């Protein structure tokens, strides 16, 4: 677990968690505790469920079967078995293991819903989820199994199974073991599920929402880096920064566009390279769209991310379960588990990730083409013909951009009926989230290659010096990758080093050490 695990505690109350809370627990291993208010609400709603358990009238999820089998009334003696059977049968995932941070986000968000007091679980059940998260015990969840309605059933069931002391889990150090041993070694009592609890633990959009929260966090970071890489490309390709003036962007007042243009201007500020061609001798009137229109594309992507964040915030404030215990003590069936609102924005984000990457690849290609690079050697090679320079780095970019375009095909337009046509329309939100994670990873790699290329191209403009912010980026990259011009060398490690500088925050920290916080 991350070092933050010992210092950071996220308190789960009756109100919503933030995206930052999700990242802290999911990615950085923060511990979790329930607020006093949440514990009181959990206990209050549990008393409602227990009162219904003795009712002669059937109540869905309390004294009936589930889904297409909801018409059967279950006698009291079989209800504990009913809950165990539900979880065991629904823990039916297949395929590769899902990433640890996704499973932790999934569990945290299910706990957040339990903490609202709208699900009717017992306090010890909610505390068990908090205990597993704080101990770093992560259930094994598989790639396939969720249709995004009724929520992420199979992934959540694998987590509930672990809370019961069954199934495989991984410890904080990644060791694979069985849940029973892991719980015993951490003094966590396995939960014996009571009425309604099985359903309450598996009926939610928590998997797709957790991945949405992580993607929003990562995309906000990457879109700042897209502005940085675009600025360096404009600078290195002898483009103009005049088109990024604030008054021009005020004519089309999209907030993301204005922020992107301001970032590009800040990175290019005081550039001797830029000043070297601010003369009448420069006859070019307009730069190519991939340079000139970067704020319009990056800004549109930013605004899309913020739209997705508003959807995420609404979902983070939701209590998703079926049936739900209302504040006035009713237990009501509903359809809030349908993942459509989340699925739509997951797909939307995959579209903008593909487009931002596509534009970055085009800027990279301009550096490598002698006819368009304004004086740079072909492929930025040391001895063109003998050396290939960064030729194949652009191939790698192009392959990822092509993959990003495939990943941008929406998952949420698909639906396959299930549960004997009871669940006859599903969201495919989990699938949308899984492909978005690949998209976000690929976007970061595409930007890393553009930065590597721009850094070498700018070095080849010597003796002209780059902008101070650009120089700081090049110095930061050089700590992880060799960005100096020279004879061909094994290139993959340099690409991976640049990727690490992007995702690890080195590049953004270097820029902001000069410019101050980017927008």
XYZ file of C-alpha atoms in Angstrom:
519
model
C 0.000 0.000 0.000
C 1.013 3.592 -0.590
C 2.679 5.558 2.216
C -0.493 7.647 2.428
C -2.240 4.600 3.871
C -0.726 5.258 7.277
C -1.464 8.989 7.340
C -4.705 9.579 5.446
C -8.173 8.586 6.595
C -11.281 9.170 4.508
C -14.433 9.448 6.582
C -17.507 8.004 4.908
C -20.650 9.787 6.046
C -24.236 10.113 4.917
C -23.248 12.711 2.320
C -21.309 12.299 -0.911
C -17.659 11.453 -1.281
C -15.562 13.595 -3.609
C -13.524 12.446 -6.582
C -10.438 13.262 -4.506
C -11.697 10.923 -1.773
C -12.093 8.122 -4.318
C -8.564 8.650 -5.633
C -7.109 8.765 -2.110
C -8.622 5.425 -1.135
C -8.492 3.633 -4.481
C -5.060 4.665 -5.708
C -3.153 5.798 -2.636
C -4.390 3.310 -0.065
C -6.005 5.737 2.374
C -7.810 4.095 5.268
C -11.554 4.379 5.756
C -13.842 5.007 8.705
C -17.582 5.515 9.099
C -18.877 8.726 10.625
C -21.033 8.632 13.746
C -23.944 10.016 11.743
C -23.588 7.266 9.148
C -23.571 4.569 11.802
C -26.757 6.001 13.303
C -28.507 6.061 9.914
C -27.417 2.511 9.128
C -28.833 1.292 12.434
C -32.085 3.227 11.925
C -32.775 1.807 8.466
C -31.850 -1.691 9.609
C -34.651 -1.564 12.154
C -37.076 -0.930 9.289
C -35.894 -4.042 7.427
C -36.051 -6.194 10.536
C -39.626 -5.120 11.142
C -40.536 -6.157 7.592
C -38.828 -9.539 7.959
C -41.689 -10.769 10.154
C -44.386 -9.285 7.916
C -46.749 -11.778 6.282
C -46.691 -9.585 3.149
C -43.798 -10.368 0.773
C -41.201 -7.617 0.383
C -38.733 -7.739 -2.522
C -35.209 -8.499 -1.388
C -36.321 -9.152 2.176
C -38.609 -12.153 1.871
C -38.594 -12.929 -1.879
C -36.287 -14.243 -4.546
C -34.558 -11.881 -6.964
C -34.936 -10.677 -10.531
C -37.073 -13.036 -12.581
C -37.442 -15.228 -9.436
C -38.946 -12.433 -7.331
C -42.390 -14.055 -7.248
C -41.339 -16.718 -4.754
C -41.905 -16.004 -1.059
C -38.939 -17.239 0.992
C -39.639 -18.599 4.491
C -37.649 -17.218 7.416
C -35.552 -20.356 7.845
C -34.163 -20.072 4.299
C -33.407 -16.345 4.184
C -29.783 -16.528 5.324
C -29.210 -19.200 2.694
C -30.972 -16.943 0.175
C -28.467 -14.146 0.793
C -25.455 -16.463 0.574
C -26.819 -18.100 -2.567
C -27.377 -14.701 -4.178
C -23.797 -13.595 -3.648
C -22.235 -16.933 -4.577
C -24.248 -17.314 -7.769
C -23.692 -13.719 -8.857
C -19.926 -13.868 -8.276
C -19.649 -15.234 -11.791
C -17.016 -13.032 -13.394
C -14.451 -14.265 -15.884
C -11.284 -13.077 -17.537
C -8.239 -11.166 -16.267
C -8.164 -9.558 -12.839
C -9.352 -5.980 -12.620
C -6.837 -3.458 -11.282
C -6.547 -3.017 -7.520
C -7.511 0.661 -7.641
C -10.725 -0.159 -9.482
C -11.755 -2.752 -6.899
C -10.956 -0.404 -4.020
C -13.008 2.357 -5.655
C -15.855 -0.108 -6.161
C -15.845 -1.149 -2.501
C -15.542 2.411 -1.216
C -18.500 3.596 -3.263
C -20.644 0.661 -2.167
C -19.754 1.528 1.422
C -20.728 5.139 0.737
C -24.194 3.999 -0.326
C -24.482 1.741 2.720
C -23.574 4.746 4.876
C -26.540 6.768 3.634
C -28.873 4.527 5.604
C -30.964 3.848 2.538
C -30.042 0.169 2.116
C -31.045 -1.497 5.376
C -27.811 -3.390 6.055
C -26.526 -4.059 9.547
C -23.789 -1.897 11.016
C -21.344 -4.808 11.237
C -21.673 -5.381 7.506
C -20.760 -1.781 6.670
C -17.901 -1.876 9.168
C -16.549 -4.996 7.473
C -16.218 -3.099 4.181
C -14.348 -0.299 5.932
C -12.101 -2.860 7.632
C -11.162 -4.598 4.372
C -10.336 -1.282 2.716
C -8.218 -0.115 5.646
C -6.376 -3.439 5.782
C -5.612 -3.295 2.059
C -7.433 -6.564 1.380
C -8.647 -6.486 -2.224
C -11.075 -9.098 -3.592
C -10.239 -10.596 -6.966
C -12.691 -9.156 -9.500
C -12.713 -10.181 -13.154
C -12.917 -8.217 -16.395
C -16.226 -9.636 -17.590
C -19.512 -10.084 -15.776
C -21.255 -6.723 -15.566
C -23.891 -5.437 -17.991
C -24.239 -2.203 -16.054
C -27.772 -3.040 -14.859
C -28.829 -3.937 -12.162
C -25.630 -2.100 -11.561
C -22.305 -3.947 -11.530
C -23.699 -7.202 -10.164
C -20.846 -9.650 -10.738
C -17.971 -7.348 -9.682
C -19.821 -6.290 -6.534
C -20.670 -9.914 -5.785
C -17.000 -10.900 -5.800
C -16.430 -8.171 -3.184
C -19.382 -9.297 -1.083
C -18.086 -12.873 -1.276
C -14.794 -11.756 0.260
C -16.629 -9.993 3.097
C -18.326 -13.346 3.751
C -14.856 -14.916 4.036
C -15.017 -16.727 0.704
C -13.156 -16.501 -2.580
C -9.689 -15.203 -3.508
C -8.254 -11.852 -2.404
C -4.963 -10.013 -2.633
C -3.200 -8.545 0.357
C -1.734 -5.059 0.466
C 1.573 -6.363 -0.921
C -0.190 -8.131 -3.801
C 0.010 -11.636 -2.365
C -2.840 -13.869 -3.552
C -4.607 -15.756 -0.769
C -8.057 -16.864 0.321
C -10.474 -14.451 1.967
C -10.939 -16.594 5.074
C -7.217 -16.511 5.869
C -6.879 -12.824 5.071
C -9.770 -11.858 7.328
C -8.535 -14.088 10.135
C -5.019 -12.648 9.959
C -6.417 -9.104 10.196
C -8.901 -9.887 12.984
C -11.891 -9.203 10.748
C -14.961 -11.308 11.425
C -16.582 -12.751 8.266
C -20.115 -11.469 7.773
C -23.063 -13.839 7.863
C -25.560 -12.012 5.705
C -29.068 -11.306 6.980
C -32.274 -10.267 5.218
C -31.772 -7.912 2.260
C -28.020 -7.564 2.794
C -26.933 -9.646 -0.175
C -28.966 -7.497 -2.525
C -27.780 -4.267 -0.902
C -24.136 -5.253 -1.410
C -24.361 -5.996 -5.130
C -26.956 -3.632 -6.585
C -25.133 -0.452 -7.609
C -23.207 1.458 -10.259
C -20.092 1.568 -8.097
C -17.661 -0.077 -10.513
C -18.417 2.168 -13.455
C -18.610 5.215 -11.174
C -15.266 4.439 -9.557
C -13.617 4.166 -12.965
C -15.297 7.407 -14.050
C -13.932 9.229 -11.001
C -10.412 7.935 -11.645
C -10.632 8.851 -15.334
C -11.794 12.395 -14.571
C -8.870 12.843 -12.191
C -6.398 11.556 -14.772
C -7.865 13.460 -17.716
C -7.754 16.765 -15.869
C -4.027 16.166 -15.445
C -3.439 14.953 -19.005
C -5.290 17.857 -20.600
C -2.940 20.294 -18.895
C -0.065 18.254 -20.301
C -1.696 18.353 -23.746
C -1.471 22.151 -23.543
C 2.189 21.849 -22.566
C 3.039 19.479 -25.398
C 1.106 21.629 -27.885
C 2.963 24.743 -26.738
C 6.296 22.994 -27.151
C 5.298 21.820 -30.629
C 4.234 25.318 -31.662
C 7.514 26.668 -30.336
C 9.686 23.972 -31.896
C 7.923 24.198 -35.277
C 8.391 27.973 -35.363
C 4.686 28.631 -35.006
C 3.047 31.763 -33.676
C 1.576 32.349 -30.262
C -0.441 35.352 -31.457
C -3.472 33.127 -32.070
C -3.665 32.260 -28.375
C -4.363 35.836 -27.281
C -7.110 36.073 -24.668
C -9.194 38.608 -26.602
C -9.442 36.254 -29.581
C -10.717 33.421 -27.405
C -13.140 35.722 -25.608
C -14.971 35.957 -28.963
C -15.956 32.303 -28.442
C -16.402 32.079 -24.681
C -16.064 28.385 -23.977
C -14.306 28.159 -20.591
C -12.085 25.227 -21.495
C -10.852 26.931 -24.650
C -9.870 30.079 -22.764
C -8.011 28.033 -20.155
C -6.146 26.029 -22.785
C -5.080 29.105 -24.725
C -3.879 30.775 -21.528
C -1.819 27.702 -20.663
C -0.169 27.598 -24.081
C 0.695 31.293 -23.848
C 2.160 30.794 -20.382
C 4.382 27.924 -21.515
C 5.629 29.858 -24.567
C 6.243 33.098 -22.688
C 9.669 34.726 -23.197
C 10.776 32.224 -25.818
C 13.858 33.282 -27.772
C 12.889 30.699 -30.408
C 9.544 32.421 -30.883
C 11.127 35.870 -31.001
C 13.642 34.711 -33.619
C 10.963 34.626 -36.313
C 8.776 37.501 -35.188
C 10.121 39.478 -38.143
C 9.046 40.527 -41.596
C 11.282 37.807 -42.972
C 8.768 35.249 -41.736
C 6.251 35.003 -44.576
C 3.950 32.373 -43.071
C 0.507 33.764 -42.325
C -1.189 30.867 -40.531
C -0.099 27.684 -38.833
C -1.684 24.298 -39.479
C -4.839 23.459 -37.568
C -3.065 21.001 -35.265
C -1.081 23.961 -33.928
C -3.472 26.866 -34.298
C -6.642 25.118 -33.132
C -5.219 23.276 -30.140
C -7.197 25.385 -27.613
C -10.456 24.688 -29.423
C -9.917 20.911 -29.284
C -8.285 20.759 -25.852
C -10.858 23.208 -24.519
C -13.742 21.161 -25.842
C -12.225 18.132 -24.173
C -11.880 20.037 -20.898
C -15.503 21.114 -20.987
C -16.552 17.538 -21.692
C -14.574 16.327 -18.690
C -16.296 18.895 -16.497
C -19.690 17.771 -17.805
C -18.700 14.221 -16.861
C -17.631 15.499 -13.439
C -21.085 16.967 -12.863
C -22.619 13.584 -13.688
C -20.109 11.897 -11.378
C -20.906 14.317 -8.561
C -24.620 13.542 -8.887
C -23.900 9.819 -8.804
C -21.551 10.221 -5.842
C -24.439 11.896 -4.008
C -26.794 9.026 -4.848
C -28.004 6.085 -2.781
C -28.346 3.337 -5.376
C -30.081 0.175 -4.224
C -33.218 -1.797 -5.030
C -35.297 -1.883 -2.989
C -34.372 1.263 -1.089
C -35.318 2.312 2.436
C -36.731 5.829 2.150
C -36.176 8.475 4.828
C -39.791 8.079 5.985
C -39.351 4.321 6.471
C -40.874 2.875 3.285
C -39.144 0.088 1.390
C -39.653 0.714 -2.311
C -38.529 -0.839 -5.579
C -36.991 1.536 -8.108
C -34.763 1.669 -11.174
C -31.932 3.862 -9.934
C -29.432 1.042 -10.501
C -29.555 1.565 -14.274
C -26.129 2.782 -15.345
C -27.145 4.853 -18.382
C -26.207 8.335 -17.045
C -22.732 7.133 -16.135
C -22.308 5.006 -19.258
C -23.034 7.924 -21.571
C -20.298 10.161 -20.164
C -17.815 7.297 -20.020
C -18.292 6.913 -23.760
C -18.139 10.673 -24.274
C -14.752 10.844 -22.549
C -13.374 8.095 -24.785
C -14.301 10.237 -27.789
C -12.446 13.321 -26.579
C -9.424 11.280 -25.484
C -9.179 9.929 -29.026
C -9.460 13.380 -30.582
C -6.884 15.048 -28.350
C -4.469 12.188 -29.077
C -5.175 12.420 -32.795
C -4.216 16.087 -32.849
C -1.054 15.421 -30.819
C 0.040 12.748 -33.276
C -0.377 15.191 -36.159
C 1.883 17.713 -34.432
C 4.489 15.009 -33.868
C 4.376 14.052 -37.521
C 5.090 17.656 -38.550
C 8.369 17.578 -36.631
C 9.484 14.503 -38.568
C 8.637 15.722 -42.069
C 11.452 17.803 -43.544
C 8.961 19.583 -45.809
C 6.931 20.901 -42.863
C 9.378 21.197 -39.953
C 10.999 24.464 -41.116
C 14.630 23.507 -41.134
C 14.823 20.403 -38.981
C 16.442 17.184 -40.287
C 14.193 14.352 -41.531
C 12.755 12.404 -38.588
C 15.036 14.485 -36.335
C 17.740 11.976 -37.241
C 21.431 12.628 -36.588
C 22.521 11.284 -39.982
C 19.357 10.777 -42.068
C 19.567 7.580 -44.071
C 21.980 6.005 -41.644
C 19.807 6.985 -38.686
C 15.993 6.780 -38.548
C 15.604 9.184 -35.657
C 12.087 9.198 -34.208
C 10.434 7.705 -37.272
C 9.080 4.639 -35.493
C 8.077 6.543 -32.377
C 5.462 8.181 -34.592
C 4.376 4.739 -35.806
C 3.804 3.804 -32.179
C 1.780 6.963 -31.690
C -0.250 6.241 -34.813
C -0.985 2.693 -33.654
C -2.288 4.004 -30.331
C -4.364 6.708 -31.995
C -5.927 4.097 -34.242
C -6.720 2.005 -31.169
C -8.165 5.065 -29.457
C -10.535 5.577 -32.354
C -11.763 2.009 -32.009
C -12.179 2.502 -28.267
C -14.254 5.611 -28.963
C -17.057 3.479 -30.422
C -19.772 3.752 -27.744
C -20.540 0.775 -25.546
C -23.719 2.383 -24.222
C -25.592 2.032 -27.523
C -25.589 -1.731 -27.020
C -27.991 -3.726 -24.873
C -28.449 -7.472 -24.443
C -31.504 -8.601 -22.437
C -30.921 -10.819 -19.420
C -32.718 -12.502 -16.503
C -35.456 -14.036 -18.632
C -36.286 -10.619 -20.132
C -36.886 -9.037 -16.724
C -33.750 -6.975 -17.303
C -34.533 -6.277 -20.942
C -32.447 -3.114 -21.330
C -28.962 -2.693 -19.865
C -26.408 0.135 -19.930
C -23.090 -1.604 -20.674
C -21.548 1.047 -18.445
C -18.916 -1.310 -17.051
C -17.721 -2.034 -20.594
C -17.620 1.699 -21.343
C -15.511 2.235 -18.235
C -13.110 -0.585 -19.010
C -12.354 0.737 -22.486
C -12.017 4.302 -21.162
C -9.210 3.149 -18.880
C -7.344 1.926 -21.963
C -8.084 5.225 -23.674
C -6.700 7.305 -20.816
C -3.539 5.204 -20.704
C -3.023 5.529 -24.461
C -3.595 9.292 -24.402
C -0.860 9.683 -21.811
C 1.527 7.672 -23.980
C 0.708 9.665 -27.110
C 1.396 12.922 -25.264
C 4.635 11.492 -23.887
C 5.872 10.791 -27.412
C 4.912 14.297 -28.539
C 6.870 15.747 -25.608
C 9.881 13.564 -26.418
C 9.728 14.657 -30.054
C 9.234 18.336 -29.272
C 12.113 18.259 -26.795
C 14.493 16.851 -29.414
C 13.227 19.252 -32.074
C 13.745 22.231 -29.768
C 17.244 21.022 -28.866
C 17.997 20.997 -32.597
C 17.120 24.718 -32.764
C 20.314 25.509 -30.793
C 21.894 27.942 -30.304
C 18.421 29.440 -29.928
C 17.123 28.911 -26.397
C 13.596 27.737 -25.589
C 11.092 29.422 -23.319
C 11.965 29.079 -19.619
C 8.987 26.745 -19.040
C 9.967 24.619 -22.028
C 13.533 24.423 -20.757
C 12.249 23.194 -17.412
C 10.248 20.450 -19.135
C 13.231 19.330 -21.175
C 15.355 19.157 -18.028
C 12.675 17.099 -16.275
C 12.371 14.724 -19.225
C 16.146 14.315 -19.397
C 16.100 12.819 -15.901
C 14.001 9.916 -17.179
C 14.794 9.760 -20.909
C 17.563 10.826 -23.251
C 16.090 13.709 -25.247
C 19.393 14.888 -26.727
C 19.902 14.660 -30.500
C 22.410 12.058 -31.589
C 22.892 8.705 -33.294
C 20.089 6.155 -33.058
C 19.741 4.300 -29.772
C 17.299 1.842 -28.220
C 14.221 4.053 -28.180
C 11.631 2.140 -26.131
C 13.220 3.014 -22.748
C 13.158 6.712 -23.650
C 9.471 6.459 -24.525
C 8.725 4.707 -21.241
C 10.763 7.288 -19.366
C 8.777 10.075 -20.961
C 5.559 8.249 -20.066
C 6.710 8.041 -16.448
C 7.470 11.773 -16.431
C 3.952 12.443 -17.716
C 2.013 10.189 -15.363
C 4.299 10.769 -12.386
C 3.752 14.516 -12.438
C 7.343 15.486 -13.299
C 6.399 17.427 -16.419
C 3.586 19.400 -14.840
C 5.693 20.210 -11.782
C 8.512 21.439 -14.006
C 6.226 23.707 -16.010
C 4.459 25.110 -12.989
C 7.776 25.865 -11.287
C 8.095 28.546 -13.966
C 4.543 29.509 -14.915
C 2.753 29.008 -11.613
C -0.358 26.800 -11.565
C -1.780 26.100 -15.005
C -5.513 26.421 -15.462
